[in-house]
Tab-separated table of C-alpha atoms (C1' of nucleotides) in Angstrom:
chain	number	residue	atom	x	y	z
A	11	MET	CA	-25.037	4.267	1.588
A	12	PHE	CA	-24.146	7.910	1.888
A	13	ALA	CA	-26.944	9.668	0.186
A	14	SER	CA	-29.320	7.808	2.341
A	15	GLN	CA	-29.924	10.545	4.965
A	16	ASP	CA	-28.232	13.251	6.663
A	17	PRO	CA	-29.303	15.097	10.034
A	18	ASP	CA	-25.989	17.347	9.968
A	19	PRO	CA	-25.691	18.881	6.706
A	20	ARG	CA	-21.646	19.689	8.409
A	21	LEU	CA	-21.198	15.524	7.808
A	22	ALA	CA	-22.197	15.925	4.192
A	23	ALA	CA	-20.107	19.028	3.454
A	24	ALA	CA	-17.481	17.329	4.614
A	25	ARG	CA	-17.452	14.078	2.948
A	26	THR	CA	-18.094	15.707	-0.012
A	27	ALA	CA	-15.875	18.417	-0.088
A	28	PRO	CA	-13.532	18.543	2.680
A	29	HIS	CA	-9.978	19.690	1.420
A	30	PRO	CA	-7.868	19.165	-2.265
A	31	CYS	CA	-6.143	16.374	-0.166
A	32	ALA	CA	-8.328	14.313	2.133
A	33	SER	CA	-5.701	11.364	2.661
A	34	TRP	CA	-2.820	9.744	1.315
A	35	PRO	CA	-2.717	9.545	-2.651
A	36	ASP	CA	-3.191	5.479	-2.409
A	37	ASN	CA	-4.464	4.712	0.764
A	38	GLY	CA	-5.486	1.197	1.588
A	39	GLN	CA	-4.134	-0.913	-1.591
A	40	GLY	CA	-0.502	-1.530	-2.406
A	41	ILE	CA	1.238	1.173	-0.420
A	42	ARG	CA	0.444	-0.896	2.997
A	43	ASP	CA	2.849	-3.561	2.256
A	44	THR	CA	5.681	-0.880	1.525
A	45	ILE	CA	5.142	0.594	5.097
A	46	ASP	CA	4.792	-2.564	6.351
A	47	ARG	CA	7.843	-3.431	5.518
A	48	VAL	CA	9.518	-0.343	6.698
A	49	GLY	CA	7.459	-0.761	10.072
A	50	ASP	CA	7.920	-4.418	10.807
A	51	LYS	CA	10.783	-4.613	13.843
A	52	TRP	CA	13.682	-5.323	11.938
A	53	SER	CA	14.026	-4.262	8.058
A	54	ILE	CA	14.742	-0.745	8.989
A	55	LEU	CA	17.024	-1.693	11.067
A	56	VAL	CA	19.317	-4.025	8.591
A	57	ILE	CA	18.190	-1.222	5.606
A	58	GLY	CA	20.025	1.082	8.002
A	59	ILE	CA	22.831	-1.113	7.892
A	60	LEU	CA	23.433	-2.436	4.611
A	61	GLY	CA	23.626	1.498	3.904
A	62	SER	CA	27.136	1.299	4.628
A	63	GLY	CA	27.729	-1.346	2.292
A	64	PRO	CA	27.673	-5.196	1.853
A	65	LEU	CA	27.373	-7.093	4.550
A	66	ARG	CA	27.359	-11.383	5.289
A	67	PHE	CA	24.674	-13.099	7.172
A	68	GLY	CA	26.848	-13.811	10.080
A	69	ALA	CA	27.795	-9.748	10.200
A	70	LEU	CA	24.837	-8.475	10.057
A	71	TYR	CA	23.548	-11.036	12.654
A	72	GLU	CA	25.971	-9.153	15.424
A	73	GLN	CA	25.315	-5.887	14.209
A	74	VAL	CA	21.356	-5.985	14.385
A	75	PRO	CA	20.840	-6.466	18.515
A	76	GLY	CA	18.063	-8.719	19.513
A	77	ILE	CA	17.455	-10.683	16.476
A	78	SER	CA	17.089	-13.685	15.927
A	79	GLN	CA	18.611	-16.140	13.227
A	80	ARG	CA	14.750	-16.723	11.939
A	81	MET	CA	13.869	-13.394	11.794
A	82	LEU	CA	17.171	-11.789	10.117
A	83	THR	CA	16.525	-14.813	7.497
A	84	LEU	CA	12.756	-13.882	7.212
A	85	THR	CA	13.337	-10.346	6.766
A	86	LEU	CA	16.101	-10.679	4.299
A	87	ARG	CA	14.078	-12.979	2.254
A	88	HIS	CA	11.473	-10.292	2.300
A	89	LEU	CA	13.477	-7.259	1.660
A	90	GLU	CA	15.061	-9.425	-1.067
A	91	ARG	CA	11.588	-10.266	-2.396
A	92	ASP	CA	10.853	-6.629	-2.847
A	93	GLY	CA	13.675	-6.017	-4.851
A	94	LEU	CA	15.334	-3.805	-2.142
A	95	VAL	CA	18.574	-6.145	-1.064
A	96	THR	CA	20.403	-8.628	-3.207
A	97	ARG	CA	21.756	-12.201	-2.150
A	98	THR	CA	24.757	-13.144	-3.564
A	99	SER	CA	25.958	-16.753	-2.437
A	100	TYR	CA	29.603	-17.909	-3.024
A	101	PRO	CA	29.915	-21.484	-3.181
A	102	GLU	CA	32.898	-22.172	-1.128
A	103	MET	CA	33.329	-24.035	2.141
A	104	PRO	CA	32.311	-22.523	4.393
A	105	PRO	CA	29.749	-20.831	2.600
A	106	ARG	CA	29.472	-17.346	2.654
A	107	VAL	CA	26.760	-14.990	1.219
A	108	GLU	CA	26.934	-11.442	0.738
A	109	TYR	CA	23.661	-8.936	1.029
A	110	ALA	CA	24.120	-5.609	-0.347
A	111	LEU	CA	21.158	-2.548	-1.155
A	112	THR	CA	20.040	-2.609	-4.436
A	113	PRO	CA	19.550	0.698	-6.029
A	114	LEU	CA	15.863	0.492	-4.915
A	115	GLY	CA	16.976	-0.244	-1.517
A	116	GLU	CA	19.145	2.269	-1.237
A	117	GLY	CA	16.396	4.911	-2.254
A	118	MET	CA	14.175	3.264	0.322
A	119	ARG	CA	16.924	3.855	2.541
A	120	GLU	CA	17.047	7.304	2.055
A	121	THR	CA	13.468	8.305	2.362
A	122	ALA	CA	13.299	6.864	5.726
A	123	TYR	CA	16.221	8.289	6.854
A	124	ALA	CA	14.502	11.297	5.867
A	125	PHE	CA	11.582	9.837	8.955
A	126	VAL	CA	14.261	8.530	11.208
A	127	GLN	CA	15.354	12.377	11.346
A	128	TRP	CA	12.202	13.827	12.279
A	129	ALA	CA	11.707	10.839	14.511
A	130	THR	CA	15.304	11.589	16.296
A	131	ASP	CA	14.700	15.357	16.204
A	132	HIS	CA	11.036	15.223	17.962
A	133	ASN	CA	11.152	12.446	20.530
A	134	PRO	CA	11.940	14.544	23.094
A	135	GLU	CA	8.670	16.665	22.586
A	136	ILE	CA	7.016	13.183	21.998
A	137	GLU	CA	8.423	11.482	25.117
A	138	ALA	CA	7.279	14.827	27.207
A	139	ALA	CA	3.677	14.675	25.584
A	140	ARG	CA	4.007	11.118	26.806
A	141	LEU	CA	5.015	11.935	29.863
A	142	ALA	CA	2.310	14.453	30.430
A	143	TYR	CA	-0.661	12.008	29.617
A	144	ASP	CA	0.739	9.674	31.774
A	145	THR	CA	0.998	11.550	34.899
A	146	ARG	CA	-2.215	13.493	34.170
A	147	THR	CA	-4.169	10.289	33.615
A	148	THR	CA	-2.754	8.315	36.369
A	149	ARG	CA	-3.783	11.572	39.054
B	21	MET	CA	13.894	25.089	16.475
B	22	PHE	CA	15.182	23.885	13.502
B	23	ALA	CA	18.302	25.955	12.344
B	24	SER	CA	19.256	26.609	15.846
B	25	GLN	CA	20.122	22.948	16.853
B	26	ASP	CA	23.262	21.732	15.319
B	27	PRO	CA	25.914	21.438	18.168
B	28	ASP	CA	27.986	19.317	15.924
B	29	PRO	CA	29.070	20.140	12.382
B	30	ARG	CA	29.417	16.527	12.030
B	31	LEU	CA	26.240	15.995	12.231
B	32	ALA	CA	25.057	17.918	9.484
B	33	ALA	CA	27.942	16.781	7.294
B	34	ALA	CA	26.066	13.217	8.054
B	35	ARG	CA	23.001	14.048	7.366
B	36	THR	CA	23.935	14.818	3.307
B	37	ALA	CA	26.482	12.508	2.849
B	38	PRO	CA	26.141	9.533	1.334
B	39	HIS	CA	27.452	6.822	3.274
B	40	PRO	CA	27.472	8.514	6.616
B	41	CYS	CA	28.052	5.992	9.518
B	42	ALA	CA	27.214	2.696	10.129
B	43	SER	CA	23.437	2.800	10.183
B	44	TRP	CA	20.799	5.844	11.929
B	45	PRO	CA	21.546	7.930	14.094
B	46	ASP	CA	19.454	6.415	16.776
B	47	ASN	CA	19.086	2.891	16.512
B	48	GLY	CA	17.334	0.453	18.839
B	49	GLN	CA	16.172	3.262	21.268
B	50	GLY	CA	13.225	5.340	21.714
B	51	ILE	CA	12.734	6.123	17.872
B	52	ARG	CA	11.657	2.432	17.806
B	53	ASP	CA	7.933	3.346	19.257
B	54	THR	CA	7.911	6.797	17.104
B	55	ILE	CA	8.479	4.334	13.898
B	56	ASP	CA	6.118	1.649	15.542
B	57	ARG	CA	3.274	3.900	16.249
B	58	VAL	CA	3.646	4.883	11.764
B	59	GLY	CA	4.214	0.959	10.947
B	60	ASP	CA	1.209	0.174	12.858
B	61	LYS	CA	-1.926	-0.854	10.825
B	62	TRP	CA	-4.012	1.931	11.318
B	63	SER	CA	-2.421	5.277	12.786
B	64	ILE	CA	-0.642	6.583	9.289
B	65	LEU	CA	-4.365	6.314	7.921
B	66	VAL	CA	-6.028	7.928	10.959
B	67	ILE	CA	-3.191	10.710	10.608
B	68	GLY	CA	-3.420	11.298	6.697
B	69	ILE	CA	-7.124	11.657	7.062
B	70	LEU	CA	-7.280	14.344	9.920
B	71	GLY	CA	-4.555	16.227	7.397
B	72	SER	CA	-8.032	17.660	5.817
B	73	GLY	CA	-9.367	19.139	9.275
B	74	PRO	CA	-10.483	17.951	12.334
B	75	LEU	CA	-13.023	15.158	12.334
B	76	ARG	CA	-15.624	13.551	14.942
B	77	PHE	CA	-15.261	10.094	16.030
B	78	GLY	CA	-17.843	8.823	13.787
B	79	ALA	CA	-17.039	10.724	10.593
B	80	LEU	CA	-13.012	9.130	11.297
B	81	TYR	CA	-14.764	5.825	12.038
B	82	GLU	CA	-16.459	5.873	8.346
B	83	GLN	CA	-13.420	7.164	6.795
B	84	VAL	CA	-11.150	4.363	7.697
B	85	PRO	CA	-12.496	1.310	5.563
B	86	GLY	CA	-12.060	-1.599	7.882
B	87	ILE	CA	-11.013	-0.587	10.871
B	88	SER	CA	-13.227	-1.777	14.216
B	89	GLN	CA	-14.516	0.927	17.019
B	90	ARG	CA	-11.940	-0.614	19.393
B	91	MET	CA	-9.181	-0.081	17.001
B	92	LEU	CA	-10.086	3.469	16.441
B	93	THR	CA	-10.065	4.397	20.027
B	94	LEU	CA	-7.019	2.440	20.814
B	95	THR	CA	-5.032	4.500	17.604
B	96	LEU	CA	-6.085	7.531	18.779
B	97	ARG	CA	-5.411	6.946	22.481
B	98	HIS	CA	-1.672	6.218	20.980
B	99	LEU	CA	-2.138	9.072	19.007
B	100	GLU	CA	-3.170	11.422	21.633
B	101	ARG	CA	-0.507	10.321	24.188
B	102	ASP	CA	2.250	11.072	22.155
B	103	GLY	CA	0.882	14.190	21.246
B	104	LEU	CA	-0.370	13.857	17.781
B	105	VAL	CA	-3.669	14.681	18.022
B	106	THR	CA	-5.646	16.300	20.240
B	107	ARG	CA	-9.271	15.118	21.328
B	108	THR	CA	-11.689	17.687	22.431
B	109	SER	CA	-15.010	16.710	23.582
B	110	TYR	CA	-18.226	18.753	24.037
B	111	PRO	CA	-20.277	18.218	27.184
B	112	GLU	CA	-23.849	17.541	24.789
B	113	MET	CA	-26.420	15.522	23.968
B	114	PRO	CA	-25.643	13.645	22.452
B	115	PRO	CA	-22.238	13.853	22.617
B	116	ARG	CA	-19.563	15.144	20.633
B	117	VAL	CA	-15.800	14.265	20.366
B	118	GLU	CA	-13.713	15.856	17.780
B	119	TYR	CA	-9.582	15.002	16.741
B	120	ALA	CA	-7.885	17.528	15.253
B	121	LEU	CA	-3.767	16.987	14.401
B	122	THR	CA	-1.283	18.928	16.725
B	123	PRO	CA	1.624	21.011	14.926
B	124	LEU	CA	3.742	17.967	15.976
B	125	GLY	CA	1.199	15.780	14.103
B	126	GLU	CA	1.098	17.953	11.180
B	127	GLY	CA	5.115	17.607	10.929
B	128	MET	CA	4.988	14.024	11.519
B	129	ARG	CA	1.974	14.012	8.459
B	130	GLU	CA	4.226	15.618	6.641
B	131	THR	CA	7.430	13.697	6.848
B	132	ALA	CA	5.449	10.473	6.241
B	133	TYR	CA	3.927	12.123	3.436
B	134	ALA	CA	7.808	12.456	1.954
B	135	PHE	CA	7.332	8.158	2.622
B	136	VAL	CA	4.064	7.222	1.105
B	137	GLN	CA	4.857	9.456	-1.764
B	138	TRP	CA	8.113	7.273	-2.558
B	139	ALA	CA	6.280	4.445	-2.065
B	140	THR	CA	3.834	5.019	-4.454
B	141	ASP	CA	6.113	6.302	-7.165
B	142	HIS	CA	8.048	3.168	-6.229
B	143	ASN	CA	5.466	0.505	-6.066
B	144	PRO	CA	5.656	-0.701	-9.929
B	145	GLU	CA	9.148	-1.605	-9.061
B	146	ILE	CA	8.422	-3.265	-5.839
B	147	GLU	CA	5.829	-5.535	-7.121
B	148	ALA	CA	7.735	-6.040	-10.337
B	149	ALA	CA	10.309	-7.360	-7.720
B	150	ARG	CA	7.958	-9.378	-6.358
B	151	LEU	CA	6.676	-11.056	-8.937
B	152	ALA	CA	9.561	-12.218	-10.413
B	153	TYR	CA	10.977	-13.252	-7.212
B	154	ASP	CA	7.982	-15.397	-6.929
B	155	THR	CA	8.047	-16.598	-10.582
B	156	ARG	CA	11.337	-17.397	-10.064
B	157	THR	CA	10.860	-19.211	-6.651
B	158	THR	CA	7.829	-21.570	-8.167
B	159	ARG	CA	8.964	-22.114	-10.905
C	14	DC	C1'	28.538	-20.599	8.050
C	15	DT	C1'	24.114	-20.491	6.800
C	16	DG	C1'	19.605	-20.964	6.821
C	17	DG	C1'	15.332	-24.452	7.177
C	18	DA	C1'	12.146	-26.890	10.424
C	19	DT	C1'	9.196	-27.284	14.252
C	20	DC	C1'	7.338	-26.292	18.569
C	21	DC	C1'	5.369	-22.554	21.848
C	22	DT	C1'	4.265	-18.508	23.912
C	23	DC	C1'	2.764	-13.894	23.869
C	24	DG	C1'	0.662	-9.490	22.113
C	25	DT	C1'	-2.299	-7.738	18.726
C	26	DT	C1'	-6.991	-7.461	16.774
C	27	DG	C1'	-11.688	-8.458	15.625
C	28	DA	C1'	-16.537	-9.692	17.686
C	29	DT	C1'	-19.726	-9.074	20.539
C	30	DA	C1'	-22.672	-7.151	24.290
C	31	DC	C1'	-22.680	-3.247	27.615
C	32	DT	C1'	-23.227	2.328	29.360
C	33	DG	C1'	-23.177	7.731	29.856
D	20	DC	C1'	-23.178	9.353	19.668
D	21	DA	C1'	-18.776	7.975	21.779
D	22	DG	C1'	-16.888	5.111	24.047
D	23	DT	C1'	-15.789	0.580	27.662
D	24	DA	C1'	-15.429	-4.277	28.620
D	25	DT	C1'	-14.833	-8.731	27.804
D	26	DC	C1'	-13.360	-12.962	25.056
D	27	DA	C1'	-11.550	-15.834	21.530
D	28	DA	C1'	-8.699	-16.263	17.779
D	29	DC	C1'	-4.816	-15.654	14.924
D	30	DG	C1'	0.085	-14.830	13.810
D	31	DA	C1'	4.603	-12.824	14.668
D	32	DG	C1'	8.304	-13.519	16.887
D	33	DG	C1'	11.405	-16.284	20.075
D	34	DA	C1'	14.347	-20.628	21.344
D	35	DT	C1'	15.831	-24.793	19.755
D	36	DC	C1'	17.793	-28.493	16.776
D	37	DC	C1'	18.992	-30.075	13.161
D	38	DA	C1'	20.764	-29.835	7.938
D	39	DG	C1'	23.563	-28.533	3.371
DNA sequence: CTGGATCCTCGTTGATACTG
DNA sequence: CAGTATCAACGAGGATCCAG
């Protein structure tokens, strides 16, 4: 599959010994899910908001602009399943449910924060690059 | 470029404080796109791989397991548009096109690496939480 | 108040075939 | 080799209604 034939010796070299770190530590296995959890539309927002302290469903619903009830429910379920968020329901009338970050979730939040920070800092460059690209290809 | 921009001392404080603000610095605007770029299925993989050095389309195609030509093309276009990757085509026969990380892309890679590292380190905990959750709800 | 159940739409992806 | 074009399929996400 790999060693069958190699017209270009550079390809063989590139495949066998490129650099110490050819890619990510994991690459393509379980990490995918964790990244997806952060990459999905709402999770990071929820985690960011919960970083300031526990909140009820309704409060969360108000603080995440544009989310639907369904998506908020699903997002919270996923986060709970992954051990990032705890769900505490108080059997009262009317029902009250509070969501809070676990220590694991707090760690995730801090790590994600670093990336958000980077994205914020470099957003101007990225926007500029997009503008340049668009004008270049449109013209 | 890094140390010069800090007009507001509160921002610096907000970065180090445990519970700085209600949410992320940006929240809901342009950052979304950047996060989406990382969150999408292939971009991080491509960026990670390109971290070891420039590669041709075909080599990339081989190193990303399961990607389709179309998706690789689209992913590279997006990354190029955002100024994270450069595309250099050599007018030869057969055609040769090389993709490489820009400095911006390299910065993105490093920042993302921190997160991937976290995800790798804590994957066991997350998997355990999932298992616990599933058995709890299934039983 | 919280959130489960349904329906429906739209975007993203993959397979395939074709071109410079 | 490095794409582009086209089409079909799938699934995430939104709207709405209903229930504990």
